Structures are given as structure tokens and as C-alpha cells.
JSON list of C-alpha atoms and ligand atoms in Angstrom, two decimals:
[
{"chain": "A", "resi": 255, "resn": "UNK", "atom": "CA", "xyz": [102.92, 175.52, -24.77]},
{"chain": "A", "resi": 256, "resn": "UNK", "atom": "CA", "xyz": [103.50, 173.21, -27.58]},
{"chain": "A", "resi": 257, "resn": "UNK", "atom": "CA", "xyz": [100.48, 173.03, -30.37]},
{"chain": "A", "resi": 258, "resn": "UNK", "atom": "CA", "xyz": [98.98, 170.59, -32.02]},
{"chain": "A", "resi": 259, "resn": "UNK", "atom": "CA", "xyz": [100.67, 169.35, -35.38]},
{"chain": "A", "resi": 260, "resn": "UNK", "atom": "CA", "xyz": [98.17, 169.55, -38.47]},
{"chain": "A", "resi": 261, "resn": "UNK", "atom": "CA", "xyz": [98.62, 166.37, -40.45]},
{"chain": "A", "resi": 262, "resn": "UNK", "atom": "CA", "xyz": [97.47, 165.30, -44.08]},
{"chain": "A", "resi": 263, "resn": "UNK", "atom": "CA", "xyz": [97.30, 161.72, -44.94]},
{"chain": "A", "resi": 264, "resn": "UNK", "atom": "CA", "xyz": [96.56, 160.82, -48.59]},
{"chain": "A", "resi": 265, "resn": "UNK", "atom": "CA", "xyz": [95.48, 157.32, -49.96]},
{"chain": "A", "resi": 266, "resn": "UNK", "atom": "CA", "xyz": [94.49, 156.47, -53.71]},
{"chain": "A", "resi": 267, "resn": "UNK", "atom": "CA", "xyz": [91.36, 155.05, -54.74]},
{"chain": "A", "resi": 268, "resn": "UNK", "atom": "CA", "xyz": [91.26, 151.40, -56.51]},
{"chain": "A", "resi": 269, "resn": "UNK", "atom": "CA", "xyz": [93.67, 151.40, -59.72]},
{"chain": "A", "resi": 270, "resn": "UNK", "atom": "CA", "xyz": [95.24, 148.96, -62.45]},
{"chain": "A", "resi": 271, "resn": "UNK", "atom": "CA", "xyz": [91.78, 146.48, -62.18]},
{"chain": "A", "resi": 272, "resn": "UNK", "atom": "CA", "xyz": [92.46, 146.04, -58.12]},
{"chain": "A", "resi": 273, "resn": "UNK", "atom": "CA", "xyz": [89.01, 146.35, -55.92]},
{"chain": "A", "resi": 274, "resn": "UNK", "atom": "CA", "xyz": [90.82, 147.47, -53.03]},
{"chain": "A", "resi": 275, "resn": "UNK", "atom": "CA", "xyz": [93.69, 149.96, -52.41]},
{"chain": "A", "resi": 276, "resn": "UNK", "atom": "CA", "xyz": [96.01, 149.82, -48.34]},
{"chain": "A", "resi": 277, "resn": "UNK", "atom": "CA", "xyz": [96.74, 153.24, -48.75]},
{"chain": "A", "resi": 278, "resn": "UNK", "atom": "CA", "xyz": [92.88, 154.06, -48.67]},
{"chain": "A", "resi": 279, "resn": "UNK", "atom": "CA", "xyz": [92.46, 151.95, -46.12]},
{"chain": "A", "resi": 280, "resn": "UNK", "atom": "CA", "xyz": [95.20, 153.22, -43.91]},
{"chain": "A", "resi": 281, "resn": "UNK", "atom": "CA", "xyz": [93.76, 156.96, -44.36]},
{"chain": "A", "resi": 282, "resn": "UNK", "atom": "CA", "xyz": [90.50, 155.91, -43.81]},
{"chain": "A", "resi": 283, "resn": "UNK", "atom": "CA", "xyz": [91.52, 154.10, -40.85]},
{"chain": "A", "resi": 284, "resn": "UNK", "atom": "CA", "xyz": [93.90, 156.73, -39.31]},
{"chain": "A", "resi": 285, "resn": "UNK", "atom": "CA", "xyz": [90.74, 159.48, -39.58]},
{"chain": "A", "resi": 286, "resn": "UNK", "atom": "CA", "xyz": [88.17, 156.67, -38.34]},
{"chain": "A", "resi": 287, "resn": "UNK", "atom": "CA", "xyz": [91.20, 156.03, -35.30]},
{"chain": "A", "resi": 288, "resn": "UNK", "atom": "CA", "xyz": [92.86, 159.39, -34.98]},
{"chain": "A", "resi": 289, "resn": "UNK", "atom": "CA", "xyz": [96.23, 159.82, -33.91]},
{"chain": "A", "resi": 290, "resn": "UNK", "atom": "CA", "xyz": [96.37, 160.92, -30.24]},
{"chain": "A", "resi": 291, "resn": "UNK", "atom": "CA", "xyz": [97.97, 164.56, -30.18]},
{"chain": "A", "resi": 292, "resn": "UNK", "atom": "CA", "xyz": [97.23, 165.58, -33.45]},
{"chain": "A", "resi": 293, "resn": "UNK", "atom": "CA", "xyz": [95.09, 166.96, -35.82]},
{"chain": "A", "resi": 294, "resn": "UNK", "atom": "CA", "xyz": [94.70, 164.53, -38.63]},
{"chain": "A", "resi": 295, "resn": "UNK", "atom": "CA", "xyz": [92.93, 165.07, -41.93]},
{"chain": "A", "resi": 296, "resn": "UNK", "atom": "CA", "xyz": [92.73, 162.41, -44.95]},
{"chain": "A", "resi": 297, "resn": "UNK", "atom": "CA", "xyz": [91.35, 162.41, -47.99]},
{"chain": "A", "resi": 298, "resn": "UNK", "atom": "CA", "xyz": [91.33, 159.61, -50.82]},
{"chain": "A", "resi": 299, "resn": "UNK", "atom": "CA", "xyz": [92.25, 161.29, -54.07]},
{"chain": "A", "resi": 300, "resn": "UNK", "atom": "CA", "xyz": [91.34, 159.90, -57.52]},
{"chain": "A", "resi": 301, "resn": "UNK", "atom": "CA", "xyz": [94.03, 157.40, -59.77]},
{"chain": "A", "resi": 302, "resn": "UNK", "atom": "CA", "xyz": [93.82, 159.94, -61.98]},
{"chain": "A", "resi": 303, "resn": "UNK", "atom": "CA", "xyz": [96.53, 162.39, -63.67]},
{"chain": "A", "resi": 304, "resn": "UNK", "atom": "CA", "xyz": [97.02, 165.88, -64.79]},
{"chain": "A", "resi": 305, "resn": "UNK", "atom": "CA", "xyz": [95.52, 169.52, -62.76]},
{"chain": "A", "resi": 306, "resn": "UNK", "atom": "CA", "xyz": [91.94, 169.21, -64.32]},
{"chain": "A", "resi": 307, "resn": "UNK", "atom": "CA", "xyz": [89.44, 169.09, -61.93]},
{"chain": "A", "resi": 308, "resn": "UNK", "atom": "CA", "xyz": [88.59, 164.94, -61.03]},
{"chain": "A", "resi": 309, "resn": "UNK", "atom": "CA", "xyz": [92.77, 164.41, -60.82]},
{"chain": "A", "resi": 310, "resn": "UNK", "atom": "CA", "xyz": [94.52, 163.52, -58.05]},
{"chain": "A", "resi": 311, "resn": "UNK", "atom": "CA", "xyz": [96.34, 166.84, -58.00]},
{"chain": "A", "resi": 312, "resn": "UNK", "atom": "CA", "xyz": [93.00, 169.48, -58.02]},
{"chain": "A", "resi": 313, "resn": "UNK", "atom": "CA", "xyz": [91.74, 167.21, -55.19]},
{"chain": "A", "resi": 314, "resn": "UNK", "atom": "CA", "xyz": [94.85, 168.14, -53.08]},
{"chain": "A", "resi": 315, "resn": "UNK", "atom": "CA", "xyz": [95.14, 171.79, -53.53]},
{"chain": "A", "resi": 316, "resn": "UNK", "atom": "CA", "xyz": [91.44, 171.83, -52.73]},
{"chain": "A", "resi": 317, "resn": "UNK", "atom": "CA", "xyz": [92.43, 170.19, -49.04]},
{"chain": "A", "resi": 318, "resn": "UNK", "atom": "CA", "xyz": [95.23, 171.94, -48.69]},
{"chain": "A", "resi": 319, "resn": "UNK", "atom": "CA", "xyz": [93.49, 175.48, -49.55]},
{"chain": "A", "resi": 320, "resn": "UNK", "atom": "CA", "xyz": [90.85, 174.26, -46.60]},
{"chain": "A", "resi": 321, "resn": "UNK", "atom": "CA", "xyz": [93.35, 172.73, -44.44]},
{"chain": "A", "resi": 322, "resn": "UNK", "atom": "CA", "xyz": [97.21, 174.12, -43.74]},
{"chain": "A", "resi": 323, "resn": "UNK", "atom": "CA", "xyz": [98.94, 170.98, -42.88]},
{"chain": "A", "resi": 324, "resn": "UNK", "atom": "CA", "xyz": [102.40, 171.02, -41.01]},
{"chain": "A", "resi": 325, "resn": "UNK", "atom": "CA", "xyz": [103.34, 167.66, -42.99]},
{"chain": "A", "resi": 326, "resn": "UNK", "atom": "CA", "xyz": [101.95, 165.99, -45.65]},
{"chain": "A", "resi": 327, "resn": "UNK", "atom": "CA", "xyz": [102.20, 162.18, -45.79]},
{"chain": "A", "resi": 328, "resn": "UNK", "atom": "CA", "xyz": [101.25, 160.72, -48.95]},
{"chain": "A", "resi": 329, "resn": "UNK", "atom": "CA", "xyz": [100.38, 156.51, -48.99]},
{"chain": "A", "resi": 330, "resn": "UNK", "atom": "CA", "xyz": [99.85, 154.78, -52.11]},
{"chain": "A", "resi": 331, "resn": "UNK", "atom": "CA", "xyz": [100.30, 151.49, -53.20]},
{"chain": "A", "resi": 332, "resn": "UNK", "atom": "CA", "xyz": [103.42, 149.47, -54.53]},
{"chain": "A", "resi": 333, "resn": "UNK", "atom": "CA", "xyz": [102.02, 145.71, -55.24]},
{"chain": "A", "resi": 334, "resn": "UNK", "atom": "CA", "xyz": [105.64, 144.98, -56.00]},
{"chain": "A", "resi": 335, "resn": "UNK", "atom": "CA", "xyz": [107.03, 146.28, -52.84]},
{"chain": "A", "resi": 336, "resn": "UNK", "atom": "CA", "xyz": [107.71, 144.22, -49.73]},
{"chain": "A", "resi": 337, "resn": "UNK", "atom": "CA", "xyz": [108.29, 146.73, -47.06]},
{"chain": "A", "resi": 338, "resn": "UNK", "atom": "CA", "xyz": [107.11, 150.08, -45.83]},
{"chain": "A", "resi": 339, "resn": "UNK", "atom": "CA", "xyz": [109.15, 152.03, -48.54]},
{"chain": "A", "resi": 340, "resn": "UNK", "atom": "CA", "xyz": [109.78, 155.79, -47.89]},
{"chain": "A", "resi": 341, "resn": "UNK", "atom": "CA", "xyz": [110.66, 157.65, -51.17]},
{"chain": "A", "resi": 342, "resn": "UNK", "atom": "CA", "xyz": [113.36, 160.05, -50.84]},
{"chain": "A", "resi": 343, "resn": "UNK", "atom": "CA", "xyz": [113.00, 161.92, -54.33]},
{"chain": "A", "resi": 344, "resn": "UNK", "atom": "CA", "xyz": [110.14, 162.62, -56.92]},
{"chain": "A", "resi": 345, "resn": "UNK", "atom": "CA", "xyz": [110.90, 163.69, -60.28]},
{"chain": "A", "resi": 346, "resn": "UNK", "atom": "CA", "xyz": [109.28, 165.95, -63.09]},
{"chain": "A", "resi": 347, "resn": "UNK", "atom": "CA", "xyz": [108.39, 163.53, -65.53]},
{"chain": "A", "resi": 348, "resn": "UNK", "atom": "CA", "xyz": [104.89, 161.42, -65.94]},
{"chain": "A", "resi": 349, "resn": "UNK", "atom": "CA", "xyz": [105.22, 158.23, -68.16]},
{"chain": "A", "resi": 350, "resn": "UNK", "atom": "CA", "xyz": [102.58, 156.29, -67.42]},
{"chain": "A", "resi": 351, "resn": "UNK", "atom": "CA", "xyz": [102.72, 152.45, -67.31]},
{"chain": "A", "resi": 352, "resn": "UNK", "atom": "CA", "xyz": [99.17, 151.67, -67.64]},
{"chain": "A", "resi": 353, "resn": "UNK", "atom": "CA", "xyz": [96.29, 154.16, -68.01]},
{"chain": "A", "resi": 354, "resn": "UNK", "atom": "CA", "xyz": [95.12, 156.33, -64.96]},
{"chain": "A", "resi": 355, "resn": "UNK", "atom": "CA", "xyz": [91.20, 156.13, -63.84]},
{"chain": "A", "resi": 356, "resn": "UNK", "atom": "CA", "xyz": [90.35, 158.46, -66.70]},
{"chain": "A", "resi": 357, "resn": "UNK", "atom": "CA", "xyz": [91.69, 156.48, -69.09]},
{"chain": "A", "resi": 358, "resn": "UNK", "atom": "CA", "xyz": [94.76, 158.60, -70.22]},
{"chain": "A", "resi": 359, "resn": "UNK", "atom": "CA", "xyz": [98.18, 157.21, -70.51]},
{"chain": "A", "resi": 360, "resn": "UNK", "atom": "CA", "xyz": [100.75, 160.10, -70.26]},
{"chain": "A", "resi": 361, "resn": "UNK", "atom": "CA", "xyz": [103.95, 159.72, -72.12]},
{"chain": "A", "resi": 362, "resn": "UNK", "atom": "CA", "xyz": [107.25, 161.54, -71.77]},
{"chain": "A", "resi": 363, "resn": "UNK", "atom": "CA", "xyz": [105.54, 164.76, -70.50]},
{"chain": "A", "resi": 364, "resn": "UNK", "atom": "CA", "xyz": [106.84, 166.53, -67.07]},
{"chain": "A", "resi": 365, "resn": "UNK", "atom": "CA", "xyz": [104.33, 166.87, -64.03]},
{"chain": "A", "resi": 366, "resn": "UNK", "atom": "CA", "xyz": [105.03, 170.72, -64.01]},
{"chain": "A", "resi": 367, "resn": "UNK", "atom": "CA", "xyz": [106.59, 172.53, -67.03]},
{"chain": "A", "resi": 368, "resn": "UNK", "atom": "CA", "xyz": [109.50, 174.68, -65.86]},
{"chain": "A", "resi": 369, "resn": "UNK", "atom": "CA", "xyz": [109.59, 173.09, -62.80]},
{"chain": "A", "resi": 370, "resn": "UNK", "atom": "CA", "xyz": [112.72, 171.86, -60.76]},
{"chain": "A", "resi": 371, "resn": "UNK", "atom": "CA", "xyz": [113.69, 168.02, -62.17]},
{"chain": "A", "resi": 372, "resn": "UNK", "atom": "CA", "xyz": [113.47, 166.56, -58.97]},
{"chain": "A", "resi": 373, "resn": "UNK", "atom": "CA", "xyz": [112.34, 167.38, -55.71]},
{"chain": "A", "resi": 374, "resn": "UNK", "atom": "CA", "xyz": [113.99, 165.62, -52.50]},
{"chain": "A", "resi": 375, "resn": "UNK", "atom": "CA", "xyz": [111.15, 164.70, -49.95]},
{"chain": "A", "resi": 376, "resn": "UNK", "atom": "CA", "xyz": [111.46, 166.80, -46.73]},
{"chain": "A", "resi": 377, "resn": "UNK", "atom": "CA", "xyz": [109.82, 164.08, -44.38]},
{"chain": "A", "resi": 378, "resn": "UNK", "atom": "CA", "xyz": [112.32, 162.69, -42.21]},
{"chain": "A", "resi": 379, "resn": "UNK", "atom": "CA", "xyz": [113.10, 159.53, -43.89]},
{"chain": "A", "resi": 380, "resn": "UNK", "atom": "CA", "xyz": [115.83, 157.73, -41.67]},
{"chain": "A", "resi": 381, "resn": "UNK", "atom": "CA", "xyz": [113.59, 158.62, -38.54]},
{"chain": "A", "resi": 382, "resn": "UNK", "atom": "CA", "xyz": [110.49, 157.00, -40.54]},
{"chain": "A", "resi": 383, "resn": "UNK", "atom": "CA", "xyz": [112.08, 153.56, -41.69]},
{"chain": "A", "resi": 384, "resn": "UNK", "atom": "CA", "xyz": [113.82, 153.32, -37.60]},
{"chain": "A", "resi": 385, "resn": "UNK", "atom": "CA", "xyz": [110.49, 154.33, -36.03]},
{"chain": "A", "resi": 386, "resn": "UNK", "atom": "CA", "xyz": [108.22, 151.43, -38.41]},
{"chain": "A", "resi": 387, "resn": "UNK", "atom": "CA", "xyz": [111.04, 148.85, -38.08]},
{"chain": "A", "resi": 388, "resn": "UNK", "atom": "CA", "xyz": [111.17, 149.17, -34.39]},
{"chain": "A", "resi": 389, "resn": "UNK", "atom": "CA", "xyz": [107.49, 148.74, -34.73]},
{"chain": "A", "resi": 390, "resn": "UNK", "atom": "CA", "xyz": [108.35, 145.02, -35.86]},
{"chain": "A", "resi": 391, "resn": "UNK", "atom": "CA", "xyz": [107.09, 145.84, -39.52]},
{"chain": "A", "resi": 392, "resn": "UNK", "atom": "CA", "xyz": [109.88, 145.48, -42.27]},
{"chain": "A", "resi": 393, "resn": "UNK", "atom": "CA", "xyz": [110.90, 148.73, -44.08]},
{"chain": "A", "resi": 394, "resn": "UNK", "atom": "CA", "xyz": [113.14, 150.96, -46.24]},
{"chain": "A", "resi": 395, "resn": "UNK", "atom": "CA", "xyz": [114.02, 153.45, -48.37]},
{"chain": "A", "resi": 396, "resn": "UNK", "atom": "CA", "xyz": [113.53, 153.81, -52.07]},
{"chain": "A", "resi": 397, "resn": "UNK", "atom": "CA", "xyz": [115.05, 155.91, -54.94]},
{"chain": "A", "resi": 398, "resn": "UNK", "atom": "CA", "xyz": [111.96, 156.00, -57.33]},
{"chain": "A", "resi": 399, "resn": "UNK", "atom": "CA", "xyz": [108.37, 157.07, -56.28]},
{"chain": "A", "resi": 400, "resn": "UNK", "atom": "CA", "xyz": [108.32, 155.90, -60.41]},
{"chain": "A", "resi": 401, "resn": "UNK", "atom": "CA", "xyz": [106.19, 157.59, -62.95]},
{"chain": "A", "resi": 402, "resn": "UNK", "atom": "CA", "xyz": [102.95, 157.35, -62.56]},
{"chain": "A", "resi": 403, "resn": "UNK", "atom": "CA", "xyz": [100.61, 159.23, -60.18]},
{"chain": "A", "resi": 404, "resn": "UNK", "atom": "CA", "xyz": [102.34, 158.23, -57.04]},
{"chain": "A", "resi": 405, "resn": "UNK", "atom": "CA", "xyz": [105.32, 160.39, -57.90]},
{"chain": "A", "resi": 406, "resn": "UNK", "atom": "CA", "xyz": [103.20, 162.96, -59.75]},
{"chain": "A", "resi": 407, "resn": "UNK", "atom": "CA", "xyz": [101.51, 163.43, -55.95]},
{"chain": "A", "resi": 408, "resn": "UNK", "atom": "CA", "xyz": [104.49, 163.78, -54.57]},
{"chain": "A", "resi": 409, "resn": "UNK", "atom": "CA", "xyz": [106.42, 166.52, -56.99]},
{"chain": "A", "resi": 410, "resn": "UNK", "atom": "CA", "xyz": [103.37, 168.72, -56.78]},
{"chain": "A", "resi": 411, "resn": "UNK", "atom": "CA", "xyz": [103.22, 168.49, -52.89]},
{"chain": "A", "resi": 412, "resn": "UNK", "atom": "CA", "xyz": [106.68, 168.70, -52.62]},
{"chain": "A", "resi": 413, "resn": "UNK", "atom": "CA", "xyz": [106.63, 172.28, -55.53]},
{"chain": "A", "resi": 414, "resn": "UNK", "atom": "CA", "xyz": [103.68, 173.44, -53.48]},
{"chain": "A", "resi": 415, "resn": "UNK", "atom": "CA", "xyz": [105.37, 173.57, -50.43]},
{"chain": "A", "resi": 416, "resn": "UNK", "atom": "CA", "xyz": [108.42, 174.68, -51.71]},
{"chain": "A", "resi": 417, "resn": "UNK", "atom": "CA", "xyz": [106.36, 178.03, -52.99]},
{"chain": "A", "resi": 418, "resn": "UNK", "atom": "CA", "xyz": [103.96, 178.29, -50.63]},
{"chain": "A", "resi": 419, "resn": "UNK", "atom": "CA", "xyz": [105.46, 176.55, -47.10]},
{"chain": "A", "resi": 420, "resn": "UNK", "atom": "CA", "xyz": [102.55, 175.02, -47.18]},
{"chain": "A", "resi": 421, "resn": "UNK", "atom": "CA", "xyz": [102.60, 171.79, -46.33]},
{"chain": "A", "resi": 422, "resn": "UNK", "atom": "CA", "xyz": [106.10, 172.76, -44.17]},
{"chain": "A", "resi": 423, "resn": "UNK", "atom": "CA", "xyz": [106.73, 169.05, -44.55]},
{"chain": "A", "resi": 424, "resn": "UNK", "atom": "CA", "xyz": [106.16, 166.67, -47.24]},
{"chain": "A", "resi": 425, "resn": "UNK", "atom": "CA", "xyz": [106.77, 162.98, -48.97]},
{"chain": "A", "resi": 426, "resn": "UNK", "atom": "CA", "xyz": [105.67, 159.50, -49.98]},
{"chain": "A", "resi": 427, "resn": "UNK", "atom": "CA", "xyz": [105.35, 156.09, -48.43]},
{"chain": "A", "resi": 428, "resn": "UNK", "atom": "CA", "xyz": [104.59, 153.56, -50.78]},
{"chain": "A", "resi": 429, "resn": "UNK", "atom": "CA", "xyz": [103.03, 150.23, -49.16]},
{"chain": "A", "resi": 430, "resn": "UNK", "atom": "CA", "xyz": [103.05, 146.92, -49.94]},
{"chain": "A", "resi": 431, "resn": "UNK", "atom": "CA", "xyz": [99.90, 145.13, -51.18]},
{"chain": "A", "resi": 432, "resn": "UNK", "atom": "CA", "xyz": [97.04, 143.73, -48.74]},
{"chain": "A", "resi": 433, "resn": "UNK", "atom": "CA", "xyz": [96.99, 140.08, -48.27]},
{"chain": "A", "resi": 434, "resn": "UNK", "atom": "CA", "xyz": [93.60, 139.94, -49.80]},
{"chain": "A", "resi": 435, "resn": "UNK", "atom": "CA", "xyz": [94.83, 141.59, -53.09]},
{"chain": "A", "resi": 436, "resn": "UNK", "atom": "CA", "xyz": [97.73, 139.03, -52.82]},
{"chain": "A", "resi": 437, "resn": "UNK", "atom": "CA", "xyz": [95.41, 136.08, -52.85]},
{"chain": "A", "resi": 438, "resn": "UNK", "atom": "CA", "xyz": [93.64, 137.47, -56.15]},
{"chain": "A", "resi": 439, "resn": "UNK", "atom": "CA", "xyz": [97.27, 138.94, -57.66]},
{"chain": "A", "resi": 440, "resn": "UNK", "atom": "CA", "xyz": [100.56, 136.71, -56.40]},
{"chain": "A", "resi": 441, "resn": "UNK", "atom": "CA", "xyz": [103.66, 137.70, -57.00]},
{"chain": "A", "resi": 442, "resn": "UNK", "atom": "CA", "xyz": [107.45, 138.00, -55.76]},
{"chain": "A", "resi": 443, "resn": "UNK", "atom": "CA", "xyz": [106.84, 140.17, -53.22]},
{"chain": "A", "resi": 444, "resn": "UNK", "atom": "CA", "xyz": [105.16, 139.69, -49.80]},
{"chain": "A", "resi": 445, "resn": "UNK", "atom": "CA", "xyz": [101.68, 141.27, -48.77]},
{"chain": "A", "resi": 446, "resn": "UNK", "atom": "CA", "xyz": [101.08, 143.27, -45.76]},
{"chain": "A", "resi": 447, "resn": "UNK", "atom": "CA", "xyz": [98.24, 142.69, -43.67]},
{"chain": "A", "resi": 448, "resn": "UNK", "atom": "CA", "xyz": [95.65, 145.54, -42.51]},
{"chain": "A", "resi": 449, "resn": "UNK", "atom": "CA", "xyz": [97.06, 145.63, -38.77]},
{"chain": "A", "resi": 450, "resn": "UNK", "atom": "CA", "xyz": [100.58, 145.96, -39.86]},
{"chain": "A", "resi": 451, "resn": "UNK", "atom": "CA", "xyz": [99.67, 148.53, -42.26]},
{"chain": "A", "resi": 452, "resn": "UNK", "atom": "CA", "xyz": [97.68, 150.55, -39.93]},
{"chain": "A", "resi": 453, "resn": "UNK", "atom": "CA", "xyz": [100.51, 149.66, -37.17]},
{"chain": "A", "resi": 454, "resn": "UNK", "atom": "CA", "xyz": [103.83, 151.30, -39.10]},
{"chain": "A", "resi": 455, "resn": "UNK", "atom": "CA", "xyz": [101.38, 154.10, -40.64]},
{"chain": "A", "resi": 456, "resn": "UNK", "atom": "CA", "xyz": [101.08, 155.30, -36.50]},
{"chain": "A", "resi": 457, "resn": "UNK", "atom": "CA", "xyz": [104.37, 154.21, -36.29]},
{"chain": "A", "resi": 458, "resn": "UNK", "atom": "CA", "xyz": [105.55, 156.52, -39.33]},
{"chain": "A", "resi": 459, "resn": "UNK", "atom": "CA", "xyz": [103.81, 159.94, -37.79]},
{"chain": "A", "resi": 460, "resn": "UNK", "atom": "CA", "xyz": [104.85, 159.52, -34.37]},
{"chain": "A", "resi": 461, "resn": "UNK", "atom": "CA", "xyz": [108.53, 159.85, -36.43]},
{"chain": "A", "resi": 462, "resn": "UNK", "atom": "CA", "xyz": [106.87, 162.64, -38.17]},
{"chain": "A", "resi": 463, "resn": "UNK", "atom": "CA", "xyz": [105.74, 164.84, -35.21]},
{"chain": "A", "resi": 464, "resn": "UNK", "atom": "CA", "xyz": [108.93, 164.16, -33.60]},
{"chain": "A", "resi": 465, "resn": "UNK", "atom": "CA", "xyz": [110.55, 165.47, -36.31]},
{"chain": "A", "resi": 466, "resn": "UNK", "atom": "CA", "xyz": [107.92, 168.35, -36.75]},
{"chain": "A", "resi": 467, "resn": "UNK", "atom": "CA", "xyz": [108.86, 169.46, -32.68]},
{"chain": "A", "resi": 468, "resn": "UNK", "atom": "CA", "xyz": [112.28, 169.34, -32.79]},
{"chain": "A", "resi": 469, "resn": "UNK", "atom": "CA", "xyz": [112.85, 171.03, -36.58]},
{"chain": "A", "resi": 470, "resn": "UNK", "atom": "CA", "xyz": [115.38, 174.23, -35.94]},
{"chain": "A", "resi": 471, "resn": "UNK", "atom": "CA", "xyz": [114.34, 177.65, -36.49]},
{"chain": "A", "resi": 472, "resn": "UNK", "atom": "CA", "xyz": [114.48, 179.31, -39.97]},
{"chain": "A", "resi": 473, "resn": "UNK", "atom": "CA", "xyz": [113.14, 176.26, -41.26]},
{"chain": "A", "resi": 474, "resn": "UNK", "atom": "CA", "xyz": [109.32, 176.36, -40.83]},
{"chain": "A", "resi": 475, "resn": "UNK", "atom": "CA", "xyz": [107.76, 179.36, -42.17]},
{"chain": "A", "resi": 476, "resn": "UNK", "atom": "CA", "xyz": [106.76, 182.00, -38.90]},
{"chain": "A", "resi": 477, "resn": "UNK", "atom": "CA", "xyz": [103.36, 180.92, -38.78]},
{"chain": "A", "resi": 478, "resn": "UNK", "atom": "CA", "xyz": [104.02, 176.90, -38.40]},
{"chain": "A", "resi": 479, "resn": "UNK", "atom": "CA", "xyz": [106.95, 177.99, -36.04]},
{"chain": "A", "resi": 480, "resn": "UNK", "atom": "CA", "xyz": [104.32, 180.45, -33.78]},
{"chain": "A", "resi": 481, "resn": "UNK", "atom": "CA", "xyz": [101.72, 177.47, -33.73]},
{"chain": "A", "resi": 482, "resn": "UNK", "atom": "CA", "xyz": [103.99, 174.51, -32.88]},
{"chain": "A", "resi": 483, "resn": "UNK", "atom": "CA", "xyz": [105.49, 176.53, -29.87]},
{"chain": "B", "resi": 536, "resn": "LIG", "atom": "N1", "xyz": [99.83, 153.62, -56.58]},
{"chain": "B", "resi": 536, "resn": "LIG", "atom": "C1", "xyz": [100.07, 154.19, -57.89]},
{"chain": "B", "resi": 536, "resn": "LIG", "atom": "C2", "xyz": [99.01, 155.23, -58.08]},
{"chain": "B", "resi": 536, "resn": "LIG", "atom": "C3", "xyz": [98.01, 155.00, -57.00]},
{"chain": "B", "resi": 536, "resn": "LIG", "atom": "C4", "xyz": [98.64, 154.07, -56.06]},
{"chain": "B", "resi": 536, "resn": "LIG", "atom": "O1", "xyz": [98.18, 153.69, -54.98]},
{"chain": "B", "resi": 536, "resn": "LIG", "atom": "C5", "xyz": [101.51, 154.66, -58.09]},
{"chain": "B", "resi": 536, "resn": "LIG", "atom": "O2", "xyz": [102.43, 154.05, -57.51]},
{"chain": "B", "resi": 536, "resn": "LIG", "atom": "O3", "xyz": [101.74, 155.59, -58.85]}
]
């Protein structure tokens, strides 16, 4: 018997004078939807920096205390991006180009003092950008998650489950902008409309749980391995 995989999706409120944000939308619509075969949590966490409660960082360990997620996919938004953009490392440094939601505007300080430099992302990247651009939705993968909250989201997921195994799996997908947000904000890069968005998103986990059912022993910690058969 094979169980069913446990699956956090994260999107980002409005940020940077925007009224709309895809990667809320896409977790919004993936728990509105559901994915067939899965359990599927998602939570919208605030554009906003640092561990103190209100940032983006105590709203996740407060899901993941409640809910023990086999992978963690993180969405957030990339107005400059074209494509579905998997990040393949997240680094311990925040340098903020504009100010968060809070108003503060970090400068050469790391996300976790003491902490590792970088962290690779443990989502199965080439699987991802294959599974979405079969899907007919342009994608790729990217070196820089940057410095803002994006890749702060993604170090601490990435440290958590490095100390805890908990999420056993975790990364970031940035996303292009919605067309609507184009309209208001043009620029070099092309939009992505709410059906593609939620289209490679599906597209994305199905590469996910694939990955999640076929990962080799010794490398999920004994309670994932006992629940996913
Ligand atoms: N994008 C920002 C933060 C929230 C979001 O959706 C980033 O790339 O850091």
C-alpha cells in the first residue's frame, strides 16, 4: 500500500505596489482544486522579512509544526521572469531591493547566522522543468532565488528540513507575472496567464510525487519512508 504524499504549497501576498500576486493565486487555486492523490495544504505567507511573528518565516514554521509535509513547494513571483523558473540554490544573505510589507529594507545581513552559505534545493528540478514543459508551458532553471524574501523562504525551508527532515523535500518556483499585472506593469518579459499558471503548478507536483515514490531508501527520514509505503 502506497500512502498519500503530504504537500505544502506557499504563495506570497501582494508586494512592491502590485494588487495581485500568481503565486497566491496558484495556492489558493490548488487548495480550492486539490490535487487528485494527495494531501495538499497552502497557505499565503506575508511579504514580510525576518522570524518575528507577522514574517513570512514564523508563518511557515507555524504550518509546518501543524502539518508534516513530505515536500514543500514554495511559489512566488518573478515579474521579470518569462518561464516557470525552478531555483536550484538559496543562499544566506538578505539584501533587500525594495522594502518588505513591514516596511524594513534589510541590508547585507544573512537569513540565519551560523548557518550553511547556501543550501541546494532538494525538489527534483530536471523532473519539474520536463514535466511543465511537456505541459506546453515554457520553463527553466535558475541560479538565484535573489535576495529578498523569496530566497529567504527558501534557505529557512531548505535549514529546517535539513535539521528536522521535516519537510523531506523542499524548493522554489518562481513564476512569471499575470497578464493582468502585465497590462498595469510592461516590461521585457512575457506574462503568464491564470490557466497556464495553475496548469504547470499541477504539472510541477505530479513531477514532485513521482519523485517523492520513487526516492531510495536512507533518504527520507523512517517515518516519511513507513507512510509513503
Ligand atoms: N516575490 C518576492 C517576494 C514575494 C514574491 O512573490 C521575491 O522574489 O523575493
Amino acid at each position: 500500500m502506497i500512502g498519500i504524499p503530504r504537500i505544502l504549497v506557499t504563495g506570497f501576498e501582494p508586494f512592491g505596489g502590485s494588487l495581485l500576486n500568481p503565486a497566491a493565486l496558484i495556492a489558493e487555486g490548488l487548495a480550492a482544486e486539490g490535487v487528485h492523490g494527495t494531501m495538499i495544504r497552502a497557505e499565503i505567507l506575508p511579504v514580510v522579512g525576518g522570524v518575528a511573528p507577522g514574517s513570512a518565516r514564523a508563518a511557515l514554521d507555524a504550518v509546518l509544526a501543524d502539518f508534516q509535509a513530505d515536500a514543500a513547494i514554495h511559489f512566488g513571483e518573478a515579474h521579470t521572469r518569462s518561464e516557470f523558473s525552478v531555483e536550484r540554490v538559496a543562499i544566506n544573505l538578505r539584501d533587500y531591493r525594495i522594502a518588505d510589507n513591514a516596511g524594513v529594507c534589510a541590508e547585507d545581513t544573512p537569513v540565519i547566522h551560523g548557518a550553511p552559505s547556501a543550501h541546494f534545493t532538494t525538489l527534483p528540478v530536471r523532473g519539474i522543468v520536463d514535466a511543465v514543459r511537456v505541459a506546453g508551458i515554457p520553463a527553466g532553471t535558475s541560479l538565484t532565488a535573489g535576495t529578498y524574501i523569496c530566497n529567504e523562504v527558501m534557505f529557512h525551508s531548505l535549514e529546517r528540513s535539513a535539521a528536522t527532515g521535516w519537510p523531506a523535500i523542499s524548493g522554489f518556483i518562481h513564476v512569471p507575472q499575470l497578464e493582468e499585472q502585465f497590462a498595469i506593469r510592461p516590461n521585457e518579459a512575457r506574462p503568464m496567464s491564470a490557466h497556464d499558471l495553475m496548469i504547470a503548478s499541477r504539472a510541477a507536483i505530479g513531477a514532485v510525487i513521482l519523485h517523492l515514490r520513487t526516492m531510495p531508501r536512507g533518504t527520507m527520514p523512517d517515518r516519511h519512508r513507513r507512510r509513503l509505503g
